[in-house]
Coordinates of C-alpha atoms in Angstrom, one line a residue:
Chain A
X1 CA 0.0 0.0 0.0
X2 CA 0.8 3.6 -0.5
X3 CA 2.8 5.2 2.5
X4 CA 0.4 8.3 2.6
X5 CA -2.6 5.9 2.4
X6 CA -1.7 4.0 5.2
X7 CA -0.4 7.5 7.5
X8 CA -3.9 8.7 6.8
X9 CA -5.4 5.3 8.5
X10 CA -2.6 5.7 11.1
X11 CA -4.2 9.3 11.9
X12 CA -7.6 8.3 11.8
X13 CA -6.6 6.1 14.5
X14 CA -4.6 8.4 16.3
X15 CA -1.4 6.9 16.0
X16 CA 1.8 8.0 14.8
X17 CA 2.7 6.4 11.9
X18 CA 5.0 3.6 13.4
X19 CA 2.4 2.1 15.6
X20 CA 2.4 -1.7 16.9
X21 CA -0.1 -3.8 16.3
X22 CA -0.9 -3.4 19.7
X23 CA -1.7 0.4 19.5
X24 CA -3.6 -0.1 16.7
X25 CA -5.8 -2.9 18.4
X26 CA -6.1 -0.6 21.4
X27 CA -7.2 3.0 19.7
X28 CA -9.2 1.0 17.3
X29 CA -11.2 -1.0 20.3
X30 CA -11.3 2.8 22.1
X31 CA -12.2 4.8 19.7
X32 CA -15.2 1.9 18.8
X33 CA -16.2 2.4 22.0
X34 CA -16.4 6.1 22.1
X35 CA -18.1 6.8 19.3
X36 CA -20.8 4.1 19.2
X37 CA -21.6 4.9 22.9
X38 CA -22.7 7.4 24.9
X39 CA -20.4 8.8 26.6
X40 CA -20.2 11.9 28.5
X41 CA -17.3 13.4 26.4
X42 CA -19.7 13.8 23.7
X43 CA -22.8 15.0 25.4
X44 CA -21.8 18.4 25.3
X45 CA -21.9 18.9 21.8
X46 CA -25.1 17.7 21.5
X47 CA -26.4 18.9 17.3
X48 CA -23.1 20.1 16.8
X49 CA -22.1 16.5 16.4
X50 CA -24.5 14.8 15.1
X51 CA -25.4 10.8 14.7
X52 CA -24.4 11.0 11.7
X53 CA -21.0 12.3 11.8
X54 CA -21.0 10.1 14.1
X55 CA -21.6 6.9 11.8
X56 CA -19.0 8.7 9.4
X57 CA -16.3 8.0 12.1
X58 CA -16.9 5.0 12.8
X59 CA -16.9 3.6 9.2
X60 CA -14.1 5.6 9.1
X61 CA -12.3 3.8 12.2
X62 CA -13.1 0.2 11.1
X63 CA -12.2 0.7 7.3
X64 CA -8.3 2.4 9.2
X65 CA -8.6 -1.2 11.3
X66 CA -9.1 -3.4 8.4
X67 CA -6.5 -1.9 5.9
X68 CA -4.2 -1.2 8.8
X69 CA -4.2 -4.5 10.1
X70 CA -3.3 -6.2 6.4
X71 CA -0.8 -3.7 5.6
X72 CA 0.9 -5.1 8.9
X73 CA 0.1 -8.8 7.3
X74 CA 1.7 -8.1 4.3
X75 CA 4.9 -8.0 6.5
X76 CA 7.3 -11.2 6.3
X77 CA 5.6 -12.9 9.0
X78 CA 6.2 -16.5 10.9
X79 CA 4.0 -18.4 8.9
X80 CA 5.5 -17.8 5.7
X81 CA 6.1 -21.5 5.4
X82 CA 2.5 -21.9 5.0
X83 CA 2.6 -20.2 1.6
X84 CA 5.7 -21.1 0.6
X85 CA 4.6 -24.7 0.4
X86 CA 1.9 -23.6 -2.3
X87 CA 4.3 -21.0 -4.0
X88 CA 7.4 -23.8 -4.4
X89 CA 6.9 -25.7 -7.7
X90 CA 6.4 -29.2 -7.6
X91 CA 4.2 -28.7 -4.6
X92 CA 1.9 -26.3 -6.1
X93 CA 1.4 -28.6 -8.9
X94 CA 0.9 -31.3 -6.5
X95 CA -1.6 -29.4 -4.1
X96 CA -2.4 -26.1 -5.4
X97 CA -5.1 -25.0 -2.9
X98 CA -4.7 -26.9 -0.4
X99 CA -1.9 -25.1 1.8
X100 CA -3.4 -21.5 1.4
X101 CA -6.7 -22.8 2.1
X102 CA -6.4 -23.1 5.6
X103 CA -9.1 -25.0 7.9
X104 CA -10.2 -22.5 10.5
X105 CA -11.5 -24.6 14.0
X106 CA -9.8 -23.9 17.2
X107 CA -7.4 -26.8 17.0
X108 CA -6.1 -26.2 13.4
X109 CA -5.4 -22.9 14.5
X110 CA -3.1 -24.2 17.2
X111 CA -1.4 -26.5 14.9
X112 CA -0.5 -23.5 12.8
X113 CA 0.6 -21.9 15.6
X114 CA 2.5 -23.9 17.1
X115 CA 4.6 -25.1 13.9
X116 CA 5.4 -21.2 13.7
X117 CA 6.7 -21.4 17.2
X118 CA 4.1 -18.7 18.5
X119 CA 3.7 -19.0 22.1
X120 CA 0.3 -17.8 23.3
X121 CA 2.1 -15.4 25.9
X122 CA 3.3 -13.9 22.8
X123 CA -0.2 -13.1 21.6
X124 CA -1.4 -12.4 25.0
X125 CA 0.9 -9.7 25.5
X126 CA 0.9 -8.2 22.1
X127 CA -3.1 -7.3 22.4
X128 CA -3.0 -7.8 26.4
X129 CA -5.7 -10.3 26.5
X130 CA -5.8 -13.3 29.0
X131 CA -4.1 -16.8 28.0
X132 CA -7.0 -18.7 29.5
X133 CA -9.1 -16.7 26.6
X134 CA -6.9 -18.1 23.9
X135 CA -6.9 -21.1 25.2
X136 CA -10.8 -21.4 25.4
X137 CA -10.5 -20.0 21.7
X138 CA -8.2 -22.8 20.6
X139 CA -10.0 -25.2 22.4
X140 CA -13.2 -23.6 21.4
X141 CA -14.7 -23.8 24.9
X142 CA -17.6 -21.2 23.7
X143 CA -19.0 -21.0 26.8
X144 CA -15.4 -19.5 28.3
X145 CA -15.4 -16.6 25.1
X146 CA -17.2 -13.4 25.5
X147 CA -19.7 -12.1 22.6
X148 CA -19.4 -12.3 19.2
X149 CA -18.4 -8.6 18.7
X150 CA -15.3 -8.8 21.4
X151 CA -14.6 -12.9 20.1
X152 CA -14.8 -11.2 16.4
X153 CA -11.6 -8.3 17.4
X154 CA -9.2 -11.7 19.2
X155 CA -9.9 -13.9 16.4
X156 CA -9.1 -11.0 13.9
X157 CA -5.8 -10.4 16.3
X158 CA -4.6 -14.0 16.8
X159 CA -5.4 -14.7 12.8
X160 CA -3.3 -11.4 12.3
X161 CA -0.5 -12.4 14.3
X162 CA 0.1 -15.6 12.7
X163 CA 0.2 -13.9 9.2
X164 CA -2.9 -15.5 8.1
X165 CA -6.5 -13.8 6.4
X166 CA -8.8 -13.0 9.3
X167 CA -12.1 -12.6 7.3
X168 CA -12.4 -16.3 6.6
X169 CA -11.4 -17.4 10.3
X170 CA -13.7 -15.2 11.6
X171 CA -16.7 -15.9 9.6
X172 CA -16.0 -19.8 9.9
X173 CA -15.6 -19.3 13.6
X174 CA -18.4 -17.3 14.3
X175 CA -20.6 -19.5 12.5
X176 CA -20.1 -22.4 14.7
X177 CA -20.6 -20.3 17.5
X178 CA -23.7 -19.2 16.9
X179 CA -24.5 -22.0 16.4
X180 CA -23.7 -23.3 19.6
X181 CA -25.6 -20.6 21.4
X182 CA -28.3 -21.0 19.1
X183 CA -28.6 -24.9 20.9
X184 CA -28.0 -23.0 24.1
Chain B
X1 CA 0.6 41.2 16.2
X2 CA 2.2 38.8 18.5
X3 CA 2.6 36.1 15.4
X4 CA 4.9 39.0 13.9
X5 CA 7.2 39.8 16.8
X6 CA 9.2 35.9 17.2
X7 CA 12.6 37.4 17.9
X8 CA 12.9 36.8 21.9
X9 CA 15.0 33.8 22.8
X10 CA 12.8 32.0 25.6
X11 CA 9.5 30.1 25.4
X12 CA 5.7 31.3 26.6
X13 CA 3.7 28.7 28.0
X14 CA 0.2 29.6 28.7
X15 CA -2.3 27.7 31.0
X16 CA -5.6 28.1 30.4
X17 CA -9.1 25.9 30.5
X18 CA -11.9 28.0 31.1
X19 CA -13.1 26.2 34.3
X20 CA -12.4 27.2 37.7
X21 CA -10.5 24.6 40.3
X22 CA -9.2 22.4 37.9
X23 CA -5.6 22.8 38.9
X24 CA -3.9 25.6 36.7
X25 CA -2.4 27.3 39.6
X26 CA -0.9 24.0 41.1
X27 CA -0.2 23.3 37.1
X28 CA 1.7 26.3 36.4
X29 CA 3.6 26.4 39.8
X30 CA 4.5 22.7 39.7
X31 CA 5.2 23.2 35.7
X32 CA 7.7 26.0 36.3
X33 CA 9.7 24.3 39.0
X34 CA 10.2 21.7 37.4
X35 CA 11.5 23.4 34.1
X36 CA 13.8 25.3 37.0
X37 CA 14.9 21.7 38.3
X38 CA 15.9 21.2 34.6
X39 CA 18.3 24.5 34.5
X40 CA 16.1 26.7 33.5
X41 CA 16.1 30.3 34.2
X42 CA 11.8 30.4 34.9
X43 CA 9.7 33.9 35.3
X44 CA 5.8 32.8 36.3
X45 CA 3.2 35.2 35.3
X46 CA 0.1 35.8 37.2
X47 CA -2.8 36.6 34.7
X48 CA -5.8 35.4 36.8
X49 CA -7.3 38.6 37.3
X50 CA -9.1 38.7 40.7
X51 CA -8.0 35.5 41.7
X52 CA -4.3 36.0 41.6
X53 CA -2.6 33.5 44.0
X54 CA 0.1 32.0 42.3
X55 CA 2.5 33.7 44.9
X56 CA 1.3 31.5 47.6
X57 CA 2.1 28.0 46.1
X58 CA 5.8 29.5 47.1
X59 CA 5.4 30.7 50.3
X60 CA 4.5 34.6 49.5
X61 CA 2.0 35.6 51.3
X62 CA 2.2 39.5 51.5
X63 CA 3.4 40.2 47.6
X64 CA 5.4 43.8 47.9
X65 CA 4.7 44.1 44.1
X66 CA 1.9 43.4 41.5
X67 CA 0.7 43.9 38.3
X68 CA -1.5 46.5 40.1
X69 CA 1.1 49.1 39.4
X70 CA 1.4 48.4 36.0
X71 CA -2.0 48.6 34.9
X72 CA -2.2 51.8 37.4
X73 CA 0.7 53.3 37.4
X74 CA 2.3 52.2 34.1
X75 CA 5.2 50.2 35.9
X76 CA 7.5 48.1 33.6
X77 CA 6.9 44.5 33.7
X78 CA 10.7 43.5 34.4
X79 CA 10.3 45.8 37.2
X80 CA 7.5 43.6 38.4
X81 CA 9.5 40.3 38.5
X82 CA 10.1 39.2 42.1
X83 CA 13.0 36.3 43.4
X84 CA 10.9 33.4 44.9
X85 CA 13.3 31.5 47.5
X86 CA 14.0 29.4 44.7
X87 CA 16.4 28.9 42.4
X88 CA 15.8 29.8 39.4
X89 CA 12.4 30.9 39.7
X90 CA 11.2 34.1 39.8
X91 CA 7.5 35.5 39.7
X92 CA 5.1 38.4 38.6
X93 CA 2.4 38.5 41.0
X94 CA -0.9 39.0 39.8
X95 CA -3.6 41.2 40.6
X96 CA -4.7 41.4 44.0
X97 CA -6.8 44.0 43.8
X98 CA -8.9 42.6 41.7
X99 CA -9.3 44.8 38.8
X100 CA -11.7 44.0 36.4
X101 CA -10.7 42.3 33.4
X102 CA -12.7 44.5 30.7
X103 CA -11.4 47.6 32.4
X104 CA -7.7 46.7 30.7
X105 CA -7.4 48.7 28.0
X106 CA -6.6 47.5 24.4
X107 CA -2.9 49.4 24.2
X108 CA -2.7 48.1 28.0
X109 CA -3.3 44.8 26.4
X110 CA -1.0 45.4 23.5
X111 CA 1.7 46.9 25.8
X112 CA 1.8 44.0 28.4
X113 CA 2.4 41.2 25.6
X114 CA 5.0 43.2 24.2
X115 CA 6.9 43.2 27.7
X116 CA 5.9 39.3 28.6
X117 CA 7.7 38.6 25.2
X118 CA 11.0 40.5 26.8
X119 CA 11.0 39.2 30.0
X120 CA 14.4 38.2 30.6
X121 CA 13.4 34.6 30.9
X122 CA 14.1 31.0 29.3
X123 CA 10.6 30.0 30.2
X124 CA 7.9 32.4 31.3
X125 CA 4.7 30.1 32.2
X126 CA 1.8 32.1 32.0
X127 CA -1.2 30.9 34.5
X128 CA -4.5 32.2 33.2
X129 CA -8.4 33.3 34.2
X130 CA -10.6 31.0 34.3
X131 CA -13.5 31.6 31.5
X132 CA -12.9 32.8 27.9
X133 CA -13.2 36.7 28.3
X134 CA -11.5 38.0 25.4
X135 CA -8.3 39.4 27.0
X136 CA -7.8 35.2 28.6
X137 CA -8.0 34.3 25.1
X138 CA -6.1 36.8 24.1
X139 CA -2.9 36.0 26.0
X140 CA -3.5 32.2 25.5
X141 CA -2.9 33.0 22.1
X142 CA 0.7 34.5 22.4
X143 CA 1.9 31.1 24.2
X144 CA 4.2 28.8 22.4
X145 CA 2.7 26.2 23.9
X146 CA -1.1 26.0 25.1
X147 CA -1.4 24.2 27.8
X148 CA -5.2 23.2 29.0
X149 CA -6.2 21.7 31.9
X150 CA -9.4 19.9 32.9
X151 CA -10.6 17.9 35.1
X152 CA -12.8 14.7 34.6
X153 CA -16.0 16.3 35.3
X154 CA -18.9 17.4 32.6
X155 CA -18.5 20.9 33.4
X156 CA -15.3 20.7 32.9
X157 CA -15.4 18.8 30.0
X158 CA -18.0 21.8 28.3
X159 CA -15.9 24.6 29.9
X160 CA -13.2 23.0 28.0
X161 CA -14.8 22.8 24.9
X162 CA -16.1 26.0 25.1
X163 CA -12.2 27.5 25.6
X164 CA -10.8 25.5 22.3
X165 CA -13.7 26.5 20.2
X166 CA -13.2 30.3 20.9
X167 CA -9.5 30.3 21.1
X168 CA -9.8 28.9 17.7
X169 CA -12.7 31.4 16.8
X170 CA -10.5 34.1 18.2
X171 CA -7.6 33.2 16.6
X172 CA -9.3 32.8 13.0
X173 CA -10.9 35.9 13.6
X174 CA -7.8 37.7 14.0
X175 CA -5.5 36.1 11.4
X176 CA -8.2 37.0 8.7
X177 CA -8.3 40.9 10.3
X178 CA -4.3 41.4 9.8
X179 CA -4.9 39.8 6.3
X180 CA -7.1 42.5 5.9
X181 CA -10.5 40.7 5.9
X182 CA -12.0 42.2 8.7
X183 CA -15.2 40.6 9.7
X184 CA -15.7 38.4 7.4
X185 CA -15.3 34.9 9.2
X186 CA -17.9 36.8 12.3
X187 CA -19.9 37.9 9.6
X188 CA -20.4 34.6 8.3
X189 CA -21.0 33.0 11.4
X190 CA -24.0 35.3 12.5
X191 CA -25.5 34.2 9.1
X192 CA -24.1 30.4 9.4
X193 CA -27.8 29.2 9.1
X194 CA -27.6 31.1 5.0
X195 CA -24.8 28.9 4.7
X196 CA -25.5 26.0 5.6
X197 CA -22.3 26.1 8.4
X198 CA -23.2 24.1 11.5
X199 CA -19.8 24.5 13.6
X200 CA -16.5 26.2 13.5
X201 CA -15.2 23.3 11.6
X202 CA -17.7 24.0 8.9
X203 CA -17.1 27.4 9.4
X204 CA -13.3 26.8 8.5
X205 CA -13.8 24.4 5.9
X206 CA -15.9 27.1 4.1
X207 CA -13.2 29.9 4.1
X208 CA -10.9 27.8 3.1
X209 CA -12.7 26.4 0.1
X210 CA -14.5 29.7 -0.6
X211 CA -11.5 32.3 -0.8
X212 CA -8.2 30.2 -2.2
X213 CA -6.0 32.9 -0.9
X214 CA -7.6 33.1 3.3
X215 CA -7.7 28.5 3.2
X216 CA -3.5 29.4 2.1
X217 CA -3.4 32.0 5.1
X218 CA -5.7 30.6 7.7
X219 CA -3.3 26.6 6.9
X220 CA 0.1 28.3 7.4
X221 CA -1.4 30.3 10.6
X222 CA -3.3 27.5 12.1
X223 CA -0.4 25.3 11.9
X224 CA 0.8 26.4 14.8
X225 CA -2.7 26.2 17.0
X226 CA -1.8 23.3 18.7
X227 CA -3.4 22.4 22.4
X228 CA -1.9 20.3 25.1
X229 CA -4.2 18.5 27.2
X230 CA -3.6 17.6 30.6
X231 CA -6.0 16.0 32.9
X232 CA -6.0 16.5 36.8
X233 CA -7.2 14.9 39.7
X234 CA -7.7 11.6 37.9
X235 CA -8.8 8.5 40.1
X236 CA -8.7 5.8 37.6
X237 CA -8.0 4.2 34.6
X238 CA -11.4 5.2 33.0
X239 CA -10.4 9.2 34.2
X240 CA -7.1 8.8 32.4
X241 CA -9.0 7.3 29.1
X242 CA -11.5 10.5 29.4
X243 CA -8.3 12.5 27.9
X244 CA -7.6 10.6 24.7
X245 CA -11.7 10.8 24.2
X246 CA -11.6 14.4 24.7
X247 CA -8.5 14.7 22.3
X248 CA -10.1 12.3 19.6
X249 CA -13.7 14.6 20.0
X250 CA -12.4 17.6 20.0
X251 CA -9.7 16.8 16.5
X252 CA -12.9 15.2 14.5
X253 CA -15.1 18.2 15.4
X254 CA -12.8 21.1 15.2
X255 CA -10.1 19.4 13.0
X256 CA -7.1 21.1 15.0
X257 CA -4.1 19.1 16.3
X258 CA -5.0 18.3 19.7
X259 CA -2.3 16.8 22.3
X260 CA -3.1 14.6 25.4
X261 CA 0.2 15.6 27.3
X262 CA -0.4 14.1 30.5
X263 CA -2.4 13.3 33.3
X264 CA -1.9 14.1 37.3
X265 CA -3.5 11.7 39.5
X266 CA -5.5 13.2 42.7
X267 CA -3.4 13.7 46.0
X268 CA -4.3 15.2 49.6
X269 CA -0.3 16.5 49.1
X270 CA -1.3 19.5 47.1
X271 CA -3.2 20.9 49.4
X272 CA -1.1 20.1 52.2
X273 CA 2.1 21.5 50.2
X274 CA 0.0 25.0 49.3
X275 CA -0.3 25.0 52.8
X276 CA 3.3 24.8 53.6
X277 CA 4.3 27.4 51.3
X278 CA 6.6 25.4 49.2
X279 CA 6.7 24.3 45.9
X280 CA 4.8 21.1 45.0
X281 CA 8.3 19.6 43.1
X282 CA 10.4 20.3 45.6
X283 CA 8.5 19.4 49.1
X284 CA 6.7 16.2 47.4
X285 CA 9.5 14.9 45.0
X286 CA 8.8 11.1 45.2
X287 CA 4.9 11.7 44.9
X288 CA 3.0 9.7 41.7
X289 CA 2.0 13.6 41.3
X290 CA 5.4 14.7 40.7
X291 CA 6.5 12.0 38.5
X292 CA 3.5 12.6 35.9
X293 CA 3.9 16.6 36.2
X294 CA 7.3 15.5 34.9
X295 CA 6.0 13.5 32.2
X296 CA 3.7 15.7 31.0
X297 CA 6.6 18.3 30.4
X298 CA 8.6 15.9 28.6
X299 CA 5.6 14.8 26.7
X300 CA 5.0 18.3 26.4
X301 CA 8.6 19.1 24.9
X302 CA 8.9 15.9 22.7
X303 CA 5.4 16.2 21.4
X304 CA 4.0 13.3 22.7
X305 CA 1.3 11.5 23.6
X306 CA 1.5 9.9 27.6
X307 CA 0.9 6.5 27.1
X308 CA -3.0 4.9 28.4
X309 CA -3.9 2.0 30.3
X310 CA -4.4 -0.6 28.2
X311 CA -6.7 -3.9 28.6
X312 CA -10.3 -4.3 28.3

């Protein structure tokens, strides 16, 4: 991507322009929270800001998120050897689709991360989020993970962490956690 | 005006925040000694008219000079400058006899930035009124650095809001008057509803897409509006967070560079050291207070951020 394009995310976030992933996960969770809220800090300006401005800034803040979070993806990451399998020749040939195409339940997951020698304590202190969380999300323990909007911002971080596309994990996730609590 | 006269060698800080009791006093007091810890040679200004007490965070209680005489009797401000038992710092008492703030006179005005900008000084910290009467404004706008400071309380928070919005106002106002449009961005804003202009944002945006020549003027001079935010008399992690919403409302809405500098937690010690007579820096050193009055200068001077509380 463009450096401008991505310091303009980096502002929209309020970050400086060599922000971890970290900061971006924690203005991006805050400034979520702010705007779709109600929050005292707002109140005052009552018209002057109004809902939708409001709605402005936060499609603003999740489309900064999203690009910000696979410009970082697109740097050489642990789990290269995931793609390099499919890019090398006579594997491709062999198995074109089948190492990109990566299954996305709680213990695959693991597997990945583990052959990439990720420790969890790694991920929990990049995004300072609990162990026993990731664990529950590995082991997919549903009833141990919070709702689908906080479960939606780990799985994005862990799945960005290890290099790999969030969208897919999270919508292959989520679905079979609805559909536990739908049984629930 | 002041944007014109850059030639002194030392820095104006200005304190400002248009609430009362949020702190600026302790701010500015605690602010300059620790610049003076640092080496440098510090002059505090007084500017809260009718509620001048900066002279007591340093043990002054009967001030033998005041800006009385030069608002009366046409005394020279470097005349006014008084040694605190200090070193390092030295102070210009404010007004005790409470003159009122409209009764200064524009050349007064004109006459007593003019000598604050040759005050033999390396830092002269300017502590201001509280409320955003035109002459408060005024001197916040000759700073170098803006320094506001709230505390996290819904008045506050408005008072605050209030203060940036008609610094900003103030300061677009007068940058358009010495390009020679006089009243032009006031005349627009008493018919905002003709124009479809909302907020001073809006207000902005139309000048500067309008008239080519004032958005070239009004981006080189509101380049360097920036605010520094400082929160006091936090409690928690949520208090401390209240800054960084604050600094993320107030750059969507107005569009200005806003920086969240710091954040002093509450303490029983400033009280107690006010009451004692000595400086906050010096009699409470190992406080939390003390440390984060140190951060938010460093911030402050490296343009930074102070880093939040994380977790969720």
């Amino acid at each position: 991507m463009v450096k401008d394009e991505l310091k303009k995310y980096f502002e929209m976030l309020e970050l400086p322009p060599d922000a971890s992933l970290r900061d971006i996960h924690n203005s991006y969770l805050r400034l979520k929270k702010l705007y779709a809220g109600d929050s005292i800090v707002l109140a005052p300006l009552g018209e002057e800001f109004p809902e939708k401005k409001r709605k402005k800034v936060l499609d603003e803040i999740e489309e900064a998120h999203l690009k910000l979070l696979a410009a970082k993806k697109d740097e050489p990451s642990r789990t290269a050897f995931l793609f390099e399998d499919a890019l090398s020749p006579e594997k491709a040939s062999s198995q074109p689709e089948k190492a990109v195409d990566l299954p996305t339940t709680g213990p695959s997951l693991r597997k990945i991360r583990e052959k990439a020698g990720v420790d969890l304590s790694e991920i929990s202190k990049e995004f300072k989020v609990r162990i026993e969380l990731l664990k529950s999300l590995e082991e997919e323990r549903f009833e141990a993970l919070p709702e689908a909007i906080y479960l939606k911002v780990h799985l994005k971080n862990y799945a960005v962490f290890l290099g790999l596309n969030p969208a897919k994990i999270i919508d292959e996730y989520l679905q079979r956690y609805q559909a536990w609590k739908k049984k629930k | 005006m002041a944007q014109t006269t850059k030639v002194r060698e030392g820095e104006i800080w200005a304190v400002g925040g248009g609430k009362g009791g949020t702190g600026k006093t302790f701010i500015t007091s605690s602010v300059g000694t620790y610049l003076a810890k640092k080496g440098k040679n510090v002059v505090l200004v007084d500017m809260d008219i009718g509620g001048a007490n900066l002279h007591s965070f340093f043990g002054i209680s009967r001030p033998q000079k005041s800006l009385t005489s030069f608002f009366e009797k046409g005394a020279s401000l470097s005349d006014l400058v008084v040694k605190t038992d200090f070193d390092n710092i030295a102070l210009i008492t404010g007004d005790i006899h409470s003159i009122a703030s409209d009764k200064i006179t524009f050349s007064q005005k004109l006459k007593l930035f003019r000598q604050i900008m040759k005050l033999n000084a390396q830092n002269v910290v300017i502590d201001l009124s509280a409320g955003s009467h035109n002459n408060t404004l005024d001197t916040f706008l000759i700073a170098d650095r803006m320094i506001v400071v709230l505390v996290p309380e819904v008045i506050a928070i408005e008072n605050v809001y209030h203060f940036i919005k008609n610094s900003l106002f103030r300061k677009v106002k007068k940058t358009l008057k010495e390009y020679g449009f006089k009243e032009i961005a006031q005349h627009i804003w008493d018919h905002r509803q003709n124009y479809g202009i909302n907020n001073l944002k809006e207000l902005i945006d139309y000048l500067k897409d309008s008239f080519s020549y004032i958005g070239t003027i009004l981006d080189h001079e509101l380049a360097s509006f920036k605010i520094h935010l400082v929160l006091n008399m936090v409690r928690n992690n949520n208090d401390i967070l209240l800054g960084a919403s604050i600094k993320s409302v107030m750059m969507k809405y107005l569009g200005v560079p806003i920086q969240y500098s710091g954040y002093i937690e509450y303490n029983d010690a400033v009280w107690k050291s006010v009451r004692e007579g000595r400086p906050f820096m010096l009699n409470y050193m190992a406080t939390g207070c003390a440390k984060q009055i140190e951060i938010f200068v460093e911030n402050m001077i490296k343009g930074k951020d102070v880093s939040l509380p994380v977790g969720f």
